[in-house]
Each structure stands twice: as C-alpha cells, then as structure tokens.
C-alpha cells in the first residue's frame, strides 16, 4: 500500500517547489529587485548633485581665490615694466644687457648649448609671408594639443578664457614698437627697443594653455614642462642675439600676469567637475618647490648683479662672466616662479572647497585598531 500524504505535508511540498506558478506569482523578477535596491542609491546621488549645483562654489571659485589671482596678476605685470625701466632707462641696465648680448652663447655650458641649438636655427619655411622656425612650430603644436584636450573634456568656459588670454599676449607683443629705448651709452646690440620677446611669449602661452587644459592629476607635470620649455626658448633668443635679457623676463611676467587675470574670471565648465574637486599632493609639492626655487634663483641673480655693478661701466671681463651667470639664473628663476604660481592658482580656482568641505563624498573616518 502506498501511504497517502497529509494535506499539511502536501502544501509544504508545494511551497518548496521553485517552478510552481504559485511560487512565482507576485514575487518580483530579479531585474526588478535590482532596480528597487539601486533606487535609493540613485535618489541619494540625485540629491547630492542637486545640492552641489546649489552650492555657489560649484559655479565660481571663492572670492579670496579670485582676489589672489587678480592681485598677483597685476603685481607680475607691474614688475615686468619695472624690470624694463631699470634695464632700458639706466646706464647700468644698458651696460649689463650689452655684456650679455655680446657673448652669451659662448658662455653657455655644453648641455645648455645642445638644448637651445635647434631653436637658434634660422627660419625653416614661411606661410603667407610669415616666417616659421622650430619655436613657432613646436609652440603651435602644443597649443593645438591643449585646444583638443579642452574640447574633448567639454570645458567651454575654459576655451573662452584661453582665447582671451592668448589675445592679450598677442596684443602685448606690439609694445615692441611703442616702448622707447633712449640712447644712454654706446652699445653693441641694436638701438631699437626689442621688449617683449614674441618667441618667448608664444612659448609661455603654449605652456599655460596646457596647464589650463589638463585635469588635476596632470597639472604638476604640465607646469614643469611649461617652465622648462619657456626657459629653453628664453635662453635661445638671447644666445641667438635676437633679444636682450629684459625682453625675456618681461615676456614671462606679462604672460604670467595675463594668465592670472584670466583665472580670476573662472566659472562653471572652466572648473573641475563636482565630486572631483580635491587637493592634490603633486600640485602642492611641485608648486611649492617651483615657487621656492624661483625665488632663490632670482635672489641669487640679484646678488650677482649687485656684485658686478662696479665693473659694468668698465666692461671688465669678470663683470661679463657674472652677467652671463646671473642672466641664466634670472631666466630660470622667473620661469620657475611664474609657472609655480600659475600651478597653485589654477588649483585653487579649478578645485575650490565648498561651504561644507570638499565637494563630493566626505572623507572616511579613521579605522580603530583592534
């Protein structure tokens, strides 16, 4: 005889059957269960994005950051004209530049001569009557790369900032035909004014646009690349007897000042995306080192100039050596200082702190040791 199952055991068996219609009736599908689980997370993310959009600091940087950019920008521009005045309107300034102009190429070390040699070469070709040399070609390629990066990252406001910055730098090169150069002493160099240097200005523009374009993780590297490239071009135009030292220094400071003024008007898509605005150890370390090294190099150059001042009017050979060394240190220092300052100011305008801390997820609390 086959034992008959009790109603209770039969019903329990029915409940445990996975593919029974009563088992699946009314139970949510796996996809629906996933959507229900993900719904609270999506809702929280929507709330976070809404709060970020309402935070004023996701629209523009802090007022203090913009004020710092404006103050340092005006200060750089003022120092550039002060350096030009000392070099052009004083006897010691013209004597110093004449010493550097007459023998700077021969005083460069072998590694520096190898770096500047490709950029001293004469024009490679010309387009529509405009001569093209290696400096123009390399700088143009870097500018195109920066523009492509901005467009790919959809930084529309940054594109406008960069266009205004480049236009200001281009317009400042016409100061060369406006600023006077009075005759104070007989010099070997050309008597006409040659400040600021257009090639140096173009190199700085290329480096600054790269610094503007790249995301936070690459900014420190671009600052180093921009400073090194500006240094090489600055040395090359002096070694090629095209420009005097103050022409290069003026170009570096003018371009740096215009870049800082442009950053003072940073907004929306010119900044980092909400949720990615955080401090960067590489920016802090590299920026601090570049600014410190730039200040030390400039102080060292000023000390050498002070030491050789008595020999400038005598055209002494020891003064000529000091003039060459101080020029190298001065251009290296100004280039490092300008790009170090731009790196720091770009970080505080692109990645500001909100009123509630960093925009995005708060830092996790420290774990307790067991």
mmCIF file of C-alpha atoms in Angstrom:
data_model
loop_
_atom_site.group_PDB
_atom_site.id
_atom_site.type_symbol
_atom_site.label_atom_id
_atom_site.label_comp_id
_atom_site.label_asym_id
_atom_site.label_seq_id
_atom_site.Cartn_x
_atom_site.Cartn_y
_atom_site.Cartn_z
ATOM 1 C CA UNK A 1 0.000 0.000 0.000
ATOM 2 C CA UNK A 2 1.240 3.480 -0.828
ATOM 3 C CA UNK A 3 0.898 5.881 2.107
ATOM 4 C CA UNK A 4 -1.093 8.952 1.345
ATOM 5 C CA UNK A 5 0.467 12.338 2.113
ATOM 6 C CA UNK A 6 -1.236 14.533 4.600
ATOM 7 C CA UNK A 7 -2.640 17.891 3.447
ATOM 8 C CA UNK A 8 -0.027 19.751 5.521
ATOM 9 C CA UNK A 9 2.909 17.870 4.003
ATOM 10 C CA UNK A 10 1.499 18.295 0.518
ATOM 11 C CA UNK A 11 1.162 22.053 0.986
ATOM 12 C CA UNK A 12 4.725 22.345 2.330
ATOM 13 C CA UNK A 13 5.970 20.459 -0.666
ATOM 14 C CA UNK A 14 4.059 22.830 -2.888
ATOM 15 C CA UNK A 15 5.706 25.832 -1.221
ATOM 16 C CA UNK A 16 9.175 24.480 -1.729
ATOM 17 C CA UNK A 17 8.678 23.868 -5.436
ATOM 18 C CA UNK A 18 10.728 26.574 -7.184
ATOM 19 C CA UNK A 19 8.968 26.467 -10.502
ATOM 20 C CA UNK A 20 5.401 26.265 -9.254
ATOM 21 C CA UNK A 21 3.101 29.027 -10.551
ATOM 22 C CA UNK A 22 2.039 29.936 -7.024
ATOM 23 C CA UNK A 23 5.685 30.302 -6.063
ATOM 24 C CA UNK A 24 6.440 32.853 -8.732
ATOM 25 C CA UNK A 25 3.120 34.659 -8.677
ATOM 26 C CA UNK A 26 3.542 38.097 -7.133
ATOM 27 C CA UNK A 27 7.308 37.705 -6.478
ATOM 28 C CA UNK A 28 9.445 40.375 -8.174
ATOM 29 C CA UNK A 29 11.721 39.451 -11.041
ATOM 30 C CA UNK A 30 15.497 39.603 -10.467
ATOM 31 C CA UNK A 31 15.832 42.805 -12.567
ATOM 32 C CA UNK A 32 13.023 44.429 -10.599
ATOM 33 C CA UNK A 33 14.689 43.508 -7.329
ATOM 34 C CA UNK A 34 17.935 45.096 -8.568
ATOM 35 C CA UNK A 35 16.108 48.263 -9.574
ATOM 36 C CA UNK A 36 14.494 48.513 -6.144
ATOM 37 C CA UNK A 37 17.877 48.058 -4.480
ATOM 38 C CA UNK A 38 19.503 50.672 -6.701
ATOM 39 C CA UNK A 39 16.680 53.192 -6.401
ATOM 40 C CA UNK A 40 17.789 54.607 -3.006
ATOM 41 C CA UNK A 41 21.396 54.999 -4.261
ATOM 42 C CA UNK A 42 20.265 56.847 -7.401
ATOM 43 C CA UNK A 43 17.979 59.041 -5.338
ATOM 44 C CA UNK A 44 20.835 59.916 -2.991
ATOM 45 C CA UNK A 45 23.092 60.685 -5.956
ATOM 46 C CA UNK A 46 20.430 62.976 -7.428
ATOM 47 C CA UNK A 47 20.146 64.795 -4.111
ATOM 48 C CA UNK A 48 23.939 65.170 -3.911
ATOM 49 C CA UNK A 49 24.118 66.555 -7.456
ATOM 50 C CA UNK A 50 21.283 68.955 -6.713
ATOM 51 C CA UNK A 51 22.989 70.222 -3.573
ATOM 52 C CA UNK A 52 26.274 70.611 -5.486
ATOM 53 C CA UNK A 53 24.550 72.707 -8.155
ATOM 54 C CA UNK A 54 23.078 74.952 -5.488
ATOM 55 C CA UNK A 55 26.445 75.496 -3.830
ATOM 56 C CA UNK A 56 27.802 78.853 -5.090
ATOM 57 C CA UNK A 57 31.317 77.444 -5.131
ATOM 58 C CA UNK A 58 30.409 74.956 -7.849
ATOM 59 C CA UNK A 59 29.640 77.926 -10.097
ATOM 60 C CA UNK A 60 32.690 80.064 -9.318
ATOM 61 C CA UNK A 61 35.741 79.836 -7.031
ATOM 62 C CA UNK A 62 35.991 81.515 -3.669
ATOM 63 C CA UNK A 63 36.254 85.295 -3.670
ATOM 64 C CA UNK A 64 39.617 85.037 -1.928
ATOM 65 C CA UNK A 65 40.962 82.842 -4.742
ATOM 66 C CA UNK A 66 39.850 85.287 -7.413
ATOM 67 C CA UNK A 67 41.287 88.229 -5.481
ATOM 68 C CA UNK A 68 44.632 86.449 -5.130
ATOM 69 C CA UNK A 69 44.740 85.823 -8.885
ATOM 70 C CA UNK A 70 43.952 89.469 -9.627
ATOM 71 C CA UNK A 71 46.495 90.817 -7.119
ATOM 72 C CA UNK A 72 49.340 88.544 -8.221
ATOM 73 C CA UNK A 73 48.471 89.150 -11.872
ATOM 74 C CA UNK A 74 48.682 92.927 -11.535
ATOM 75 C CA UNK A 75 51.867 92.549 -9.478
ATOM 76 C CA UNK A 76 53.558 90.482 -12.193
ATOM 77 C CA UNK A 77 52.641 92.986 -14.868
ATOM 78 C CA UNK A 78 53.928 95.864 -12.723
ATOM 79 C CA UNK A 79 57.219 94.051 -12.028
ATOM 80 C CA UNK A 80 57.663 93.392 -15.745
ATOM 81 C CA UNK A 81 57.507 97.106 -16.527
ATOM 82 C CA UNK A 82 59.751 97.864 -13.554
ATOM 83 C CA UNK A 83 62.383 95.455 -14.865
ATOM 84 C CA UNK A 84 62.113 97.038 -18.306
ATOM 85 C CA UNK A 85 62.603 100.517 -16.816
ATOM 86 C CA UNK A 86 65.760 99.509 -14.935
ATOM 87 C CA UNK A 87 67.272 97.735 -17.943
ATOM 88 C CA UNK A 88 66.389 100.369 -20.541
ATOM 89 C CA UNK A 89 66.326 103.713 -18.749
ATOM 90 C CA UNK A 90 69.529 103.411 -16.683
ATOM 91 C CA UNK A 91 73.191 103.328 -17.689
ATOM 92 C CA UNK A 92 73.962 100.231 -15.614
ATOM 93 C CA UNK A 93 70.972 98.452 -17.118
ATOM 94 C CA UNK A 94 72.057 99.105 -20.688
ATOM 95 C CA UNK A 95 75.668 98.164 -19.873
ATOM 96 C CA UNK A 96 74.545 94.906 -18.282
ATOM 97 C CA UNK A 97 72.387 93.901 -21.233
ATOM 98 C CA UNK A 98 75.122 94.806 -23.686
ATOM 99 C CA UNK A 99 77.544 92.476 -21.882
ATOM 100 C CA UNK A 100 75.060 89.627 -22.032
ATOM 101 C CA UNK A 101 74.146 90.295 -25.657
ATOM 102 C CA UNK A 102 77.733 90.223 -26.901
ATOM 103 C CA UNK A 103 78.879 86.818 -25.606
ATOM 104 C CA UNK A 104 76.064 84.856 -24.011
ATOM 105 C CA UNK A 105 76.127 81.934 -26.458
ATOM 106 C CA UNK A 106 79.799 81.167 -25.814
ATOM 107 C CA UNK A 107 79.271 81.182 -22.039
ATOM 108 C CA UNK A 108 76.566 78.504 -22.036
ATOM 109 C CA UNK A 109 77.545 75.024 -20.813
ATOM 110 C CA UNK A 110 77.589 72.239 -23.392
ATOM 111 C CA UNK A 111 74.265 70.707 -22.305
ATOM 112 C CA UNK A 112 72.521 74.103 -22.492
ATOM 113 C CA UNK A 113 74.014 74.794 -25.919
ATOM 114 C CA UNK A 114 72.680 71.453 -27.153
ATOM 115 C CA UNK A 115 69.183 72.294 -25.866
ATOM 116 C CA UNK A 116 68.956 75.725 -27.463
ATOM 117 C CA UNK A 117 70.691 74.791 -30.736
ATOM 118 C CA UNK A 118 67.531 73.613 -32.603
ATOM 119 C CA UNK A 119 65.719 76.818 -31.682
ATOM 120 C CA UNK A 120 68.556 79.126 -32.783
ATOM 121 C CA UNK A 121 68.453 77.786 -36.316
ATOM 122 C CA UNK A 122 67.065 80.129 -38.902
ATOM 123 C CA UNK A 123 63.599 80.006 -40.408
ATOM 124 C CA UNK A 124 62.598 76.622 -41.794
ATOM 125 C CA UNK A 125 59.866 77.870 -44.117
ATOM 126 C CA UNK A 126 57.219 80.570 -44.352
ATOM 127 C CA UNK A 127 53.430 80.671 -44.710
ATOM 128 C CA UNK A 128 51.732 83.716 -46.250
ATOM 129 C CA UNK A 129 54.887 85.716 -45.761
ATOM 130 C CA UNK A 130 55.211 84.800 -42.064
ATOM 131 C CA UNK A 131 58.477 83.019 -41.263
ATOM 132 C CA UNK A 132 58.299 79.709 -39.405
ATOM 133 C CA UNK A 133 61.093 78.366 -37.249
ATOM 134 C CA UNK A 134 61.291 75.496 -34.810
ATOM 135 C CA UNK A 135 59.995 77.612 -31.926
ATOM 136 C CA UNK A 136 56.835 78.595 -33.786
ATOM 137 C CA UNK A 137 56.158 75.052 -34.997
ATOM 138 C CA UNK A 138 56.592 73.375 -31.602
ATOM 139 C CA UNK A 139 54.574 76.060 -29.804
ATOM 140 C CA UNK A 140 51.752 75.806 -32.355
ATOM 141 C CA UNK A 141 51.600 72.032 -31.928
ATOM 142 C CA UNK A 142 51.392 72.376 -28.132
ATOM 143 C CA UNK A 143 48.598 74.938 -28.458
ATOM 144 C CA UNK A 144 46.644 72.618 -30.765
ATOM 145 C CA UNK A 145 47.032 69.758 -28.269
ATOM 146 C CA UNK A 146 45.774 71.982 -25.453
ATOM 147 C CA UNK A 147 42.768 73.081 -27.507
ATOM 148 C CA UNK A 148 41.860 69.496 -28.367
ATOM 149 C CA UNK A 149 42.046 68.460 -24.704
ATOM 150 C CA UNK A 150 39.739 71.320 -23.709
ATOM 151 C CA UNK A 151 37.207 70.406 -26.380
ATOM 152 C CA UNK A 152 37.283 66.705 -25.536
ATOM 153 C CA UNK A 153 36.756 67.494 -21.845
ATOM 154 C CA UNK A 154 33.957 69.946 -22.804
ATOM 155 C CA UNK A 155 35.498 72.848 -20.903
ATOM 156 C CA UNK A 156 33.683 75.536 -22.866
ATOM 157 C CA UNK A 157 34.280 78.366 -20.397
ATOM 158 C CA UNK A 158 37.959 77.446 -20.300
ATOM 159 C CA UNK A 159 38.114 77.705 -24.087
ATOM 160 C CA UNK A 160 36.865 81.295 -23.850
ATOM 161 C CA UNK A 161 39.321 82.113 -21.066
ATOM 162 C CA UNK A 162 42.194 80.705 -23.094
ATOM 163 C CA UNK A 163 41.181 82.689 -26.185
ATOM 164 C CA UNK A 164 41.126 85.947 -24.213
ATOM 165 C CA UNK A 165 44.467 85.124 -22.582
ATOM 166 C CA UNK A 166 46.112 84.359 -25.930
ATOM 167 C CA UNK A 167 44.694 87.547 -27.451
ATOM 168 C CA UNK A 168 46.118 89.663 -24.606
ATOM 169 C CA UNK A 169 49.542 88.071 -25.029
ATOM 170 C CA UNK A 170 49.465 88.610 -28.788
ATOM 171 C CA UNK A 171 48.462 92.251 -28.353
ATOM 172 C CA UNK A 172 51.256 92.844 -25.822
ATOM 173 C CA UNK A 173 53.890 91.970 -28.430
ATOM 174 C CA UNK A 174 53.030 95.250 -30.175
ATOM 175 C CA UNK A 175 54.594 97.072 -27.205
ATOM 176 C CA UNK A 176 57.857 96.424 -29.014
ATOM 177 C CA UNK A 177 57.066 99.252 -31.417
ATOM 178 C CA UNK A 178 55.666 101.563 -28.760
ATOM 179 C CA UNK A 179 58.074 101.446 -25.830
ATOM 180 C CA UNK A 180 61.077 103.773 -26.253
ATOM 181 C CA UNK A 181 64.743 102.946 -25.786
ATOM 182 C CA UNK A 182 66.696 106.135 -25.095
ATOM 183 C CA UNK A 183 70.335 106.429 -26.090
ATOM 184 C CA UNK A 184 72.416 106.465 -22.900
ATOM 185 C CA UNK A 185 75.605 104.550 -23.813
ATOM 186 C CA UNK A 186 77.132 103.119 -26.976
ATOM 187 C CA UNK A 187 76.013 99.510 -27.227
ATOM 188 C CA UNK A 188 76.803 96.584 -29.496
ATOM 189 C CA UNK A 189 73.173 95.497 -29.669
ATOM 190 C CA UNK A 190 70.568 97.128 -31.860
ATOM 191 C CA UNK A 191 69.484 100.583 -30.664
ATOM 192 C CA UNK A 192 65.736 99.948 -31.103
ATOM 193 C CA UNK A 193 63.545 98.553 -28.342
ATOM 194 C CA UNK A 194 63.044 94.779 -28.533
ATOM 195 C CA UNK A 195 60.887 94.100 -25.467
ATOM 196 C CA UNK A 196 58.893 91.958 -25.043
ATOM 197 C CA UNK A 197 60.140 88.863 -26.873
ATOM 198 C CA UNK A 198 57.465 87.418 -29.135
ATOM 199 C CA UNK A 199 59.010 83.932 -29.293
ATOM 200 C CA UNK A 200 59.222 83.712 -25.502
ATOM 201 C CA UNK A 201 55.647 84.954 -25.220
ATOM 202 C CA UNK A 202 54.499 82.250 -27.639
ATOM 203 C CA UNK A 203 56.313 79.558 -25.639
ATOM 204 C CA UNK A 204 54.726 80.715 -22.378
ATOM 205 C CA UNK A 205 51.270 80.792 -23.991
ATOM 206 C CA UNK A 206 51.712 77.175 -25.119
ATOM 207 C CA UNK A 207 52.777 76.059 -21.639
ATOM 208 C CA UNK A 208 49.976 77.948 -19.888
ATOM 209 C CA UNK A 209 47.280 76.561 -22.189
ATOM 210 C CA UNK A 210 48.484 73.026 -21.485
ATOM 211 C CA UNK A 211 48.341 73.764 -17.761
ATOM 212 C CA UNK A 212 44.793 75.091 -18.183
ATOM 213 C CA UNK A 213 43.598 72.144 -20.263
ATOM 214 C CA UNK A 214 44.728 69.040 -18.417
ATOM 215 C CA UNK A 215 42.896 67.500 -15.437
ATOM 216 C CA UNK A 216 44.092 67.806 -11.869
ATOM 217 C CA UNK A 217 46.362 64.760 -11.895
ATOM 218 C CA UNK A 218 48.486 66.127 -14.772
ATOM 219 C CA UNK A 219 48.802 69.773 -13.741
ATOM 220 C CA UNK A 220 52.091 69.413 -11.873
ATOM 221 C CA UNK A 221 53.725 67.726 -14.871
ATOM 222 C CA UNK A 222 52.458 70.377 -17.272
ATOM 223 C CA UNK A 223 53.822 73.135 -15.029
ATOM 224 C CA UNK A 224 57.266 71.524 -15.162
ATOM 225 C CA UNK A 225 57.053 71.076 -18.927
ATOM 226 C CA UNK A 226 55.899 74.673 -19.441
ATOM 227 C CA UNK A 227 58.652 76.123 -17.250
ATOM 228 C CA UNK A 228 61.359 74.046 -18.948
ATOM 229 C CA UNK A 229 60.130 74.942 -22.433
ATOM 230 C CA UNK A 230 59.923 78.662 -21.616
ATOM 231 C CA UNK A 231 63.444 78.527 -20.160
ATOM 232 C CA UNK A 232 64.879 76.905 -23.295
ATOM 233 C CA UNK A 233 63.208 79.406 -25.623
ATOM 234 C CA UNK A 234 64.225 82.334 -23.415
ATOM 235 C CA UNK A 235 67.847 81.249 -23.455
ATOM 236 C CA UNK A 236 67.749 80.567 -27.194
ATOM 237 C CA UNK A 237 66.571 84.053 -28.200
ATOM 238 C CA UNK A 238 69.408 85.592 -26.160
ATOM 239 C CA UNK A 239 72.003 83.098 -27.406
ATOM 240 C CA UNK A 240 70.880 83.770 -30.971
ATOM 241 C CA UNK A 241 71.426 87.534 -30.405
ATOM 242 C CA UNK A 242 67.756 88.268 -31.133
ATOM 243 C CA UNK A 243 66.774 89.654 -27.745
ATOM 244 C CA UNK A 244 68.160 91.085 -24.539
ATOM 245 C CA UNK A 245 67.584 89.566 -21.061
ATOM 246 C CA UNK A 246 64.863 92.015 -20.092
ATOM 247 C CA UNK A 247 62.893 91.124 -23.233
ATOM 248 C CA UNK A 248 62.612 87.525 -21.995
ATOM 249 C CA UNK A 249 61.871 88.474 -18.381
ATOM 250 C CA UNK A 250 59.196 90.918 -19.481
ATOM 251 C CA UNK A 251 57.528 88.293 -21.682
ATOM 252 C CA UNK A 252 57.480 85.724 -18.870
ATOM 253 C CA UNK A 253 55.981 88.143 -16.362
ATOM 254 C CA UNK A 254 53.457 89.671 -18.765
ATOM 255 C CA UNK A 255 52.158 86.276 -19.892
ATOM 256 C CA UNK A 256 52.021 85.077 -16.290
ATOM 257 C CA UNK A 257 50.120 88.188 -15.230
ATOM 258 C CA UNK A 258 47.589 87.863 -18.055
ATOM 259 C CA UNK A 259 47.067 84.181 -17.201
ATOM 260 C CA UNK A 260 46.361 85.030 -13.556
ATOM 261 C CA UNK A 261 43.892 87.742 -14.561
ATOM 262 C CA UNK A 262 42.135 85.252 -16.840
ATOM 263 C CA UNK A 263 41.911 82.741 -13.984
ATOM 264 C CA UNK A 264 40.250 85.378 -11.808
ATOM 265 C CA UNK A 265 37.198 85.007 -14.087
ATOM 266 C CA UNK A 266 36.965 81.201 -13.836
ATOM 267 C CA UNK A 267 33.433 79.760 -13.809
ATOM 268 C CA UNK A 268 31.397 76.558 -14.289
ATOM 269 C CA UNK A 269 32.957 74.431 -17.046
ATOM 270 C CA UNK A 270 36.307 76.118 -16.503
ATOM 271 C CA UNK A 271 36.498 74.325 -13.163
ATOM 272 C CA UNK A 272 36.847 70.681 -12.193
ATOM 273 C CA UNK A 273 33.664 68.647 -12.156
ATOM 274 C CA UNK A 274 31.821 68.439 -8.788
ATOM 275 C CA UNK A 275 32.861 65.345 -6.940
ATOM 276 C CA UNK A 276 36.417 65.547 -8.312
ATOM 277 C CA UNK A 277 37.479 68.749 -6.615
ATOM 278 C CA UNK A 278 40.089 67.754 -4.108
ATOM 279 C CA UNK A 279 43.574 68.674 -3.044
ATOM 280 C CA UNK A 280 46.473 67.162 -4.961
ATOM 281 C CA UNK A 281 49.750 66.220 -3.262
ATOM 282 C CA UNK A 282 51.654 66.538 -6.549
ATOM 283 C CA UNK A 283 50.362 70.072 -7.075
ATOM 284 C CA UNK A 284 51.248 71.076 -3.532
ATOM 285 C CA UNK A 285 54.745 69.597 -3.636
ATOM 286 C CA UNK A 286 55.705 70.673 -7.154
ATOM 287 C CA UNK A 287 54.149 74.125 -6.765
ATOM 288 C CA UNK A 288 55.977 74.761 -3.501
ATOM 289 C CA UNK A 289 59.303 73.582 -4.913
ATOM 290 C CA UNK A 290 58.938 75.671 -8.086
ATOM 291 C CA UNK A 291 57.996 78.855 -6.247
ATOM 292 C CA UNK A 292 60.771 78.415 -3.681
ATOM 293 C CA UNK A 293 63.384 77.604 -6.320
ATOM 294 C CA UNK A 294 62.246 80.547 -8.423
ATOM 295 C CA UNK A 295 62.575 82.997 -5.548
ATOM 296 C CA UNK A 296 66.025 81.649 -4.614
ATOM 297 C CA UNK A 297 67.280 81.841 -8.209
ATOM 298 C CA UNK A 298 66.031 85.418 -8.596
ATOM 299 C CA UNK A 299 67.690 86.427 -5.303
ATOM 300 C CA UNK A 300 70.931 84.793 -6.432
ATOM 301 C CA UNK A 301 70.791 86.628 -9.759
ATOM 302 C CA UNK A 302 70.129 89.934 -7.991
ATOM 303 C CA UNK A 303 73.096 89.330 -5.675
ATOM 304 C CA UNK A 304 75.439 88.703 -8.631
ATOM 305 C CA UNK A 305 74.180 91.856 -10.359
ATOM 306 C CA UNK A 306 74.880 93.840 -7.226
ATOM 307 C CA UNK A 307 78.409 92.392 -7.078
ATOM 308 C CA UNK A 308 79.288 93.196 -10.702
ATOM 309 C CA UNK A 309 77.742 96.672 -10.788
ATOM 310 C CA UNK A 310 81.108 98.489 -10.315
ATOM 311 C CA UNK A 311 82.558 96.673 -13.317
ATOM 312 C CA UNK A 312 79.691 97.307 -15.715
ATOM 313 C CA UNK A 313 80.816 100.756 -16.780
ATOM 314 C CA UNK A 314 84.400 99.484 -17.169
ATOM 315 C CA UNK A 315 83.375 96.492 -19.301
ATOM 316 C CA UNK A 316 85.520 94.297 -17.065
ATOM 317 C CA UNK A 317 85.892 90.637 -18.006
ATOM 318 C CA UNK A 318 84.921 89.453 -14.505
ATOM 319 C CA UNK A 319 81.752 91.512 -14.768
ATOM 320 C CA UNK A 320 80.943 89.893 -18.112
ATOM 321 C CA UNK A 321 81.132 86.394 -16.615
ATOM 322 C CA UNK A 322 78.891 87.454 -13.748
ATOM 323 C CA UNK A 323 76.402 88.991 -16.153
ATOM 324 C CA UNK A 324 76.106 85.723 -18.098
ATOM 325 C CA UNK A 325 75.671 83.610 -14.965
ATOM 326 C CA UNK A 326 73.111 85.975 -13.461
ATOM 327 C CA UNK A 327 71.119 86.032 -16.708
ATOM 328 C CA UNK A 328 70.896 82.245 -16.742
ATOM 329 C CA UNK A 329 69.818 82.178 -13.081
ATOM 330 C CA UNK A 330 67.359 85.026 -13.540
ATOM 331 C CA UNK A 331 65.534 83.495 -16.505
ATOM 332 C CA UNK A 332 65.422 80.076 -14.814
ATOM 333 C CA UNK A 333 64.122 81.657 -11.615
ATOM 334 C CA UNK A 334 61.447 83.792 -13.261
ATOM 335 C CA UNK A 335 60.243 80.884 -15.385
ATOM 336 C CA UNK A 336 60.001 78.572 -12.365
ATOM 337 C CA UNK A 337 58.319 81.240 -10.244
ATOM 338 C CA UNK A 338 55.734 82.121 -12.897
ATOM 339 C CA UNK A 339 54.693 78.540 -13.634
ATOM 340 C CA UNK A 340 54.777 77.567 -9.970
ATOM 341 C CA UNK A 341 52.430 80.426 -9.168
ATOM 342 C CA UNK A 342 50.158 79.544 -12.093
ATOM 343 C CA UNK A 343 50.038 75.926 -10.917
ATOM 344 C CA UNK A 344 48.960 76.940 -7.419
ATOM 345 C CA UNK A 345 46.385 79.476 -8.610
ATOM 346 C CA UNK A 346 44.960 77.106 -11.201
ATOM 347 C CA UNK A 347 44.406 74.533 -8.472
ATOM 348 C CA UNK A 348 42.561 76.872 -6.092
ATOM 349 C CA UNK A 349 40.362 78.281 -8.851
ATOM 350 C CA UNK A 350 39.569 74.946 -10.507
ATOM 351 C CA UNK A 351 39.188 72.813 -7.357
ATOM 352 C CA UNK A 352 37.707 75.029 -4.660
ATOM 353 C CA UNK A 353 36.350 73.934 -1.298
ATOM 354 C CA UNK A 354 32.601 74.227 -0.800
ATOM 355 C CA UNK A 355 30.987 75.633 2.331
ATOM 356 C CA UNK A 356 30.513 72.099 3.645
ATOM 357 C CA UNK A 357 34.010 70.869 2.791
ATOM 358 C CA UNK A 358 35.184 69.129 -0.326
ATOM 359 C CA UNK A 359 32.505 68.765 -2.973
ATOM 360 C CA UNK A 360 31.762 65.075 -3.188
ATOM 361 C CA UNK A 361 31.889 62.233 -0.709
ATOM 362 C CA UNK A 362 33.258 63.211 2.738
ATOM 363 C CA UNK A 363 36.462 61.546 3.891
ATOM 364 C CA UNK A 364 36.055 58.250 5.700
ATOM 365 C CA UNK A 365 36.667 58.261 9.484
ATOM 366 C CA UNK A 366 39.877 56.633 10.678
ATOM 367 C CA UNK A 367 39.634 52.945 11.478
ATOM 368 C CA UNK A 368 40.093 51.884 15.069
ATOM 369 C CA UNK A 369 42.878 49.464 15.743
ATOM 370 C CA UNK A 370 41.772 46.256 17.435
#
